Every structure is written in structure tokens, then in C-alpha cells.
Coordinates of C-alpha atoms in Angstrom, one line a residue:
Chain A
A1 CA -40.6 -34.4 -46.2
Q2 CA -37.1 -32.7 -47.9
S3 CA -34.5 -31.9 -46.5
V4 CA -30.8 -30.2 -46.5
T5 CA -27.5 -31.2 -44.6
Q6 CA -24.3 -29.0 -44.7
P7 CA -22.1 -31.6 -42.0
D8 CA -19.2 -28.4 -41.8
A9 CA -20.6 -25.6 -40.0
R10 CA -17.3 -24.1 -40.1
V11 CA -14.3 -24.4 -43.1
T12 CA -10.4 -23.1 -43.5
V13 CA -8.9 -23.1 -46.1
S14 CA -5.7 -21.1 -47.6
E15 CA -5.9 -19.1 -50.1
G16 CA -5.1 -20.3 -53.4
A17 CA -6.1 -23.8 -52.5
S18 CA -9.0 -25.9 -53.8
L19 CA -12.4 -26.2 -51.7
Q20 CA -14.7 -28.4 -51.7
L21 CA -18.2 -27.7 -49.6
R22 CA -20.3 -30.6 -48.7
C23 CA -24.4 -30.8 -49.2
K24 CA -26.3 -33.7 -49.3
Y25 CA -30.1 -33.8 -49.6
S26 CA -33.3 -36.0 -48.6
Y27 CA -35.8 -35.4 -51.4
F28 CA -38.1 -38.1 -53.1
G29 CA -37.8 -37.7 -56.5
T30 CA -35.5 -35.5 -58.6
P31 CA -35.0 -32.4 -56.8
Y32 CA -34.0 -28.7 -58.1
L33 CA -30.5 -27.9 -56.4
F34 CA -29.4 -24.5 -55.2
W35 CA -25.9 -23.0 -53.4
Y36 CA -26.3 -19.4 -52.3
V37 CA -23.5 -17.1 -51.1
Q38 CA -23.9 -14.9 -48.3
Y39 CA -21.1 -12.1 -47.9
P40 CA -21.1 -10.0 -44.7
R41 CA -23.8 -7.6 -44.2
Q42 CA -25.6 -8.8 -47.7
G43 CA -28.2 -10.8 -48.5
L44 CA -28.0 -14.6 -49.9
Q45 CA -27.0 -14.3 -53.7
L46 CA -27.7 -17.2 -56.3
L47 CA -24.1 -19.2 -57.1
L48 CA -25.3 -22.0 -58.9
K49 CA -28.1 -24.0 -59.5
Y50 CA -29.2 -27.9 -60.9
Y51 CA -31.7 -28.5 -63.1
P52 CA -32.1 -32.4 -64.0
G53 CA -29.7 -32.9 -67.0
D54 CA -26.4 -32.1 -66.5
P55 CA -24.5 -33.2 -63.6
V56 CA -21.8 -31.1 -63.2
V57 CA -23.1 -26.8 -62.9
Q58 CA -21.1 -24.1 -63.6
G59 CA -22.1 -21.1 -61.6
V60 CA -20.4 -17.8 -60.7
N61 CA -16.7 -17.0 -59.9
G62 CA -15.2 -20.4 -60.7
F63 CA -17.7 -22.6 -59.0
E64 CA -19.2 -25.4 -59.8
A65 CA -21.1 -28.3 -58.1
E66 CA -22.1 -32.0 -59.0
F67 CA -25.3 -33.5 -58.3
S68 CA -25.2 -36.8 -57.7
K69 CA -28.8 -39.1 -57.0
S70 CA -26.9 -42.1 -55.9
N71 CA -25.2 -40.7 -53.0
S72 CA -28.4 -37.7 -52.9
S73 CA -25.3 -34.9 -52.4
F74 CA -24.8 -31.9 -54.4
H75 CA -21.0 -30.8 -53.1
L76 CA -19.5 -27.3 -54.4
R77 CA -16.1 -27.1 -55.7
K78 CA -13.8 -24.2 -56.5
A79 CA -9.9 -25.4 -57.8
S80 CA -8.5 -22.3 -55.9
V81 CA -9.8 -20.3 -53.5
H82 CA -9.3 -16.1 -53.4
W83 CA -9.6 -14.2 -50.3
S84 CA -12.8 -12.5 -51.4
D85 CA -14.5 -16.2 -51.3
W86 CA -14.8 -15.7 -47.6
A87 CA -18.5 -16.0 -46.7
V88 CA -21.8 -18.3 -45.5
Y89 CA -22.6 -20.6 -48.1
F90 CA -26.1 -22.0 -48.4
C91 CA -27.5 -25.2 -50.1
A92 CA -30.9 -25.3 -50.5
V93 CA -33.5 -27.6 -52.2
S94 CA -37.3 -27.1 -54.3
P95 CA -39.7 -29.8 -55.2
L96 CA -39.4 -29.8 -59.4
A97 CA -42.7 -27.5 -59.9
S98 CA -41.1 -23.9 -60.7
S99 CA -44.6 -22.7 -58.2
S100 CA -42.2 -23.9 -55.1
F101 CA -39.3 -22.0 -56.2
S102 CA -40.2 -19.9 -53.3
K103 CA -40.5 -22.6 -50.6
L104 CA -36.4 -23.7 -50.5
V105 CA -35.3 -25.5 -48.0
F106 CA -32.2 -24.4 -47.0
G107 CA -29.0 -26.6 -45.1
Q108 CA -27.5 -24.7 -42.0
G109 CA -24.5 -23.2 -44.0
T110 CA -21.0 -23.4 -44.1
S111 CA -19.2 -20.2 -42.8
L112 CA -15.7 -20.4 -44.9
S113 CA -12.6 -18.4 -43.9
V114 CA -9.7 -18.2 -46.4
V115 CA -6.5 -17.6 -44.4
P116 CA -3.0 -16.3 -46.2
Chain B
S1 CA -32.1 -9.1 -61.0
V2 CA -34.3 -7.2 -57.8
L3 CA -32.7 -5.1 -55.5
L4 CA -34.1 -5.8 -52.0
Y5 CA -33.8 -3.3 -48.6
Q6 CA -34.1 -3.7 -45.3
K7 CA -34.8 -1.2 -42.3
P8 CA -33.7 -1.4 -39.8
N9 CA -30.3 -3.4 -40.2
R10 CA -30.3 -4.5 -36.9
D11 CA -32.9 -3.4 -33.9
I12 CA -32.9 -3.7 -29.8
C13 CA -36.2 -4.2 -28.1
Q14 CA -37.3 -5.3 -24.8
S15 CA -39.6 -8.5 -23.9
G16 CA -43.1 -7.3 -25.0
T17 CA -42.8 -5.1 -27.5
S18 CA -43.4 -5.0 -30.7
L19 CA -41.3 -3.9 -33.9
K20 CA -41.6 -3.2 -37.3
I21 CA -39.1 -4.2 -40.7
Q22 CA -39.2 -2.6 -43.9
C23 CA -38.8 -4.1 -46.9
V24 CA -38.3 -2.4 -50.2
A25 CA -38.1 -3.7 -53.6
D26 CA -36.5 -1.4 -56.7
S27 CA -39.0 -3.1 -59.0
Q28 CA -42.5 -4.4 -59.0
V29 CA -42.2 -8.5 -57.5
V30 CA -45.2 -10.4 -57.2
S31 CA -45.2 -12.3 -54.0
M32 CA -42.3 -11.3 -51.1
F33 CA -41.4 -13.6 -48.9
W34 CA -39.8 -13.7 -44.9
Y35 CA -37.6 -15.9 -44.1
Q36 CA -36.0 -16.3 -40.3
Q37 CA -32.6 -17.3 -39.8
F38 CA -31.3 -18.3 -36.0
Q39 CA -27.7 -18.2 -35.4
E40 CA -25.5 -20.5 -37.4
Q41 CA -28.8 -22.1 -38.0
S42 CA -31.0 -22.4 -41.7
L43 CA -33.1 -20.0 -43.2
M44 CA -37.1 -21.1 -42.4
L45 CA -39.5 -19.7 -44.3
M46 CA -42.3 -18.0 -42.6
A47 CA -45.1 -16.7 -44.6
T48 CA -45.6 -15.5 -48.3
A49 CA -47.2 -12.3 -49.2
N50 CA -48.8 -11.2 -52.3
E51 CA -50.4 -7.7 -53.1
G52 CA -53.7 -7.1 -51.9
S53 CA -54.2 -10.1 -50.0
E54 CA -53.7 -12.0 -46.7
A55 CA -50.1 -13.7 -46.4
T56 CA -49.7 -17.6 -46.3
Y57 CA -47.9 -18.4 -43.2
E58 CA -45.4 -21.3 -42.9
S59 CA -46.4 -24.1 -39.9
G60 CA -45.1 -22.3 -36.6
F61 CA -45.8 -19.1 -38.0
T62 CA -49.2 -17.0 -37.4
K63 CA -50.4 -13.8 -38.4
D64 CA -51.2 -12.8 -34.9
K65 CA -47.3 -13.0 -33.8
F66 CA -45.9 -12.1 -37.2
P67 CA -48.4 -9.9 -39.0
I68 CA -47.0 -8.7 -42.4
S69 CA -49.0 -6.2 -44.8
R70 CA -47.9 -5.7 -47.9
P71 CA -49.9 -3.0 -49.7
N72 CA -47.9 -3.1 -52.7
L73 CA -45.8 -4.0 -55.5
T74 CA -42.7 -2.9 -54.0
F75 CA -43.1 -2.7 -50.1
S76 CA -43.8 -5.1 -47.1
T77 CA -43.6 -5.0 -43.7
L78 CA -43.1 -7.5 -41.0
T79 CA -43.8 -6.6 -37.3
V80 CA -42.9 -9.1 -34.7
N81 CA -45.5 -8.6 -31.8
N82 CA -44.9 -9.4 -27.8
A83 CA -41.2 -10.0 -28.8
R84 CA -39.3 -12.6 -26.5
P85 CA -35.5 -13.6 -26.5
G86 CA -36.4 -16.8 -28.3
D87 CA -37.4 -14.2 -31.4
S88 CA -34.0 -12.7 -31.8
S89 CA -32.5 -13.8 -34.9
I90 CA -32.1 -12.6 -38.7
Y91 CA -35.6 -11.6 -40.7
F92 CA -35.1 -11.6 -44.4
C93 CA -37.0 -10.5 -47.3
S94 CA -37.2 -12.4 -50.5
S95 CA -38.5 -12.2 -54.2
R96 CA -38.9 -14.1 -56.5
Q97 CA -38.0 -13.6 -59.8
G98 CA -39.6 -15.9 -62.5
G99 CA -39.6 -17.3 -66.1
F100 CA -36.2 -19.1 -67.7
N101 CA -33.8 -17.6 -65.3
E102 CA -36.1 -18.2 -61.9
R103 CA -33.9 -17.4 -58.8
L104 CA -34.4 -15.5 -55.5
F105 CA -33.0 -12.4 -54.4
F106 CA -32.7 -11.6 -50.4
G107 CA -32.2 -8.6 -48.7
H108 CA -29.4 -7.8 -46.6
G109 CA -30.9 -9.2 -43.1
T110 CA -32.4 -7.1 -40.3
K111 CA -30.8 -9.0 -36.6
L112 CA -32.9 -8.7 -34.0
S113 CA -32.0 -9.3 -30.2
V114 CA -34.4 -9.0 -27.9
L115 CA -33.6 -8.3 -24.3

């Protein structure tokens, strides 16, 4: 069965510093992969998604993620963090069939704090 | 995009009681989904609700415990029956936008505390 692990429950970075949030997935085959962000008191919003193809995908607000089949990873990166990035970030995996997009399997989430 | 509004934002109830969580979409959507999230854990899909048909439940979730109604294409209600402290979590409704830019949209969540 597919699964997603986000090994870091909490991450704290300084404003302006670079960021990497880790995501490891387990799936037999080629998955669709997603990063969602949850700002305080809001629902989850899609940051970016990976379809089979270019391993580096660009998202909104300067975020990008890199798919690695050999490492079963889909880490999220940002070159310079802003205080408004303070949120919880979720990695998710879905089977390749588009009809299953609803059945995303989410990781536990990583809570990002940004300090001055 | 689809905007989803949930009501209430949070609720506190006594064990053994039932409560309803409403989800309203700003446009018609074919499917609505309900997720459960325990504190600092991942979201778990509870059920899929299509208009005019019985909801489809995932393993570990039942119709008797979590009945879901979907009377039209913009509305759904999740009921938590015989609430227990173990049901304390955040409940999200979600809908799917298909096509080339396929994605899920989420409501802001309803935080339930059962005493």
C-alpha cells in the first residue's frame, strides 16, 4: 500500500534562509506526488504537483520540489523563506489513475516556523 | 477553483451526543470528500459523497457512525453519532476539480472536541 513519511514534524528557519522539507513515499509504480500547504485557520491549498516527466517541478510562491525515484523522495525547497511561509506543509501521493486523485495519501505534515 | 465553507469552525460536545458539520461549495461539484485529521497526524479520507447516492466509506469508517448526506451539488453534511473523546479531531470537506489542472480543494476544517 502507498504511504508517505515526512520525517520532520517541526522545522524552524530564519527569514531569508533556504528551506528543505523532506518527503519519502512508498508506492509500487510511478506515483503522482503533491505538496499542500495549510496556513493558519485555512484549508489546504495546492503548492505543486508532480506528474511523470521533469523531476523538478515549480510551484507557487517560489517553491519547487524534486522527484527522485531512486531515493523515493519528493523534497520541497525554497531558496529564501519569508515570514508568510509560516504554515503546515503536507506531502501526498496518489496512484497514477486520475480517477484516484481524490484518494490522496497524506504525510503527517511538517510545521514550519519562521523566525527573524 | 472551488471555495468550500464549513460550519461550525469548532465545536465542543459531550460524549454520547451527535453533531453535524456542514460544507457548502461556491459552485457545483460532482464529488465531495470528508477527511479526518488527528492532531499532528496526516489527513485520512473518510468517505466520498456524490449527489443523490449513498456515500462510499473507507476502511475504518462506517455509515452508522459518520452518516453523510449529499442532497445537491453544492452541499454536504457529515454527522458524528454517539461522539466519543476519540473522535476529537479536525474534519475537512474537500472537492475535486477535474481536467488538465486536476486538484483537490479543501474547506478550512472543523475542530471537534468531545468531552
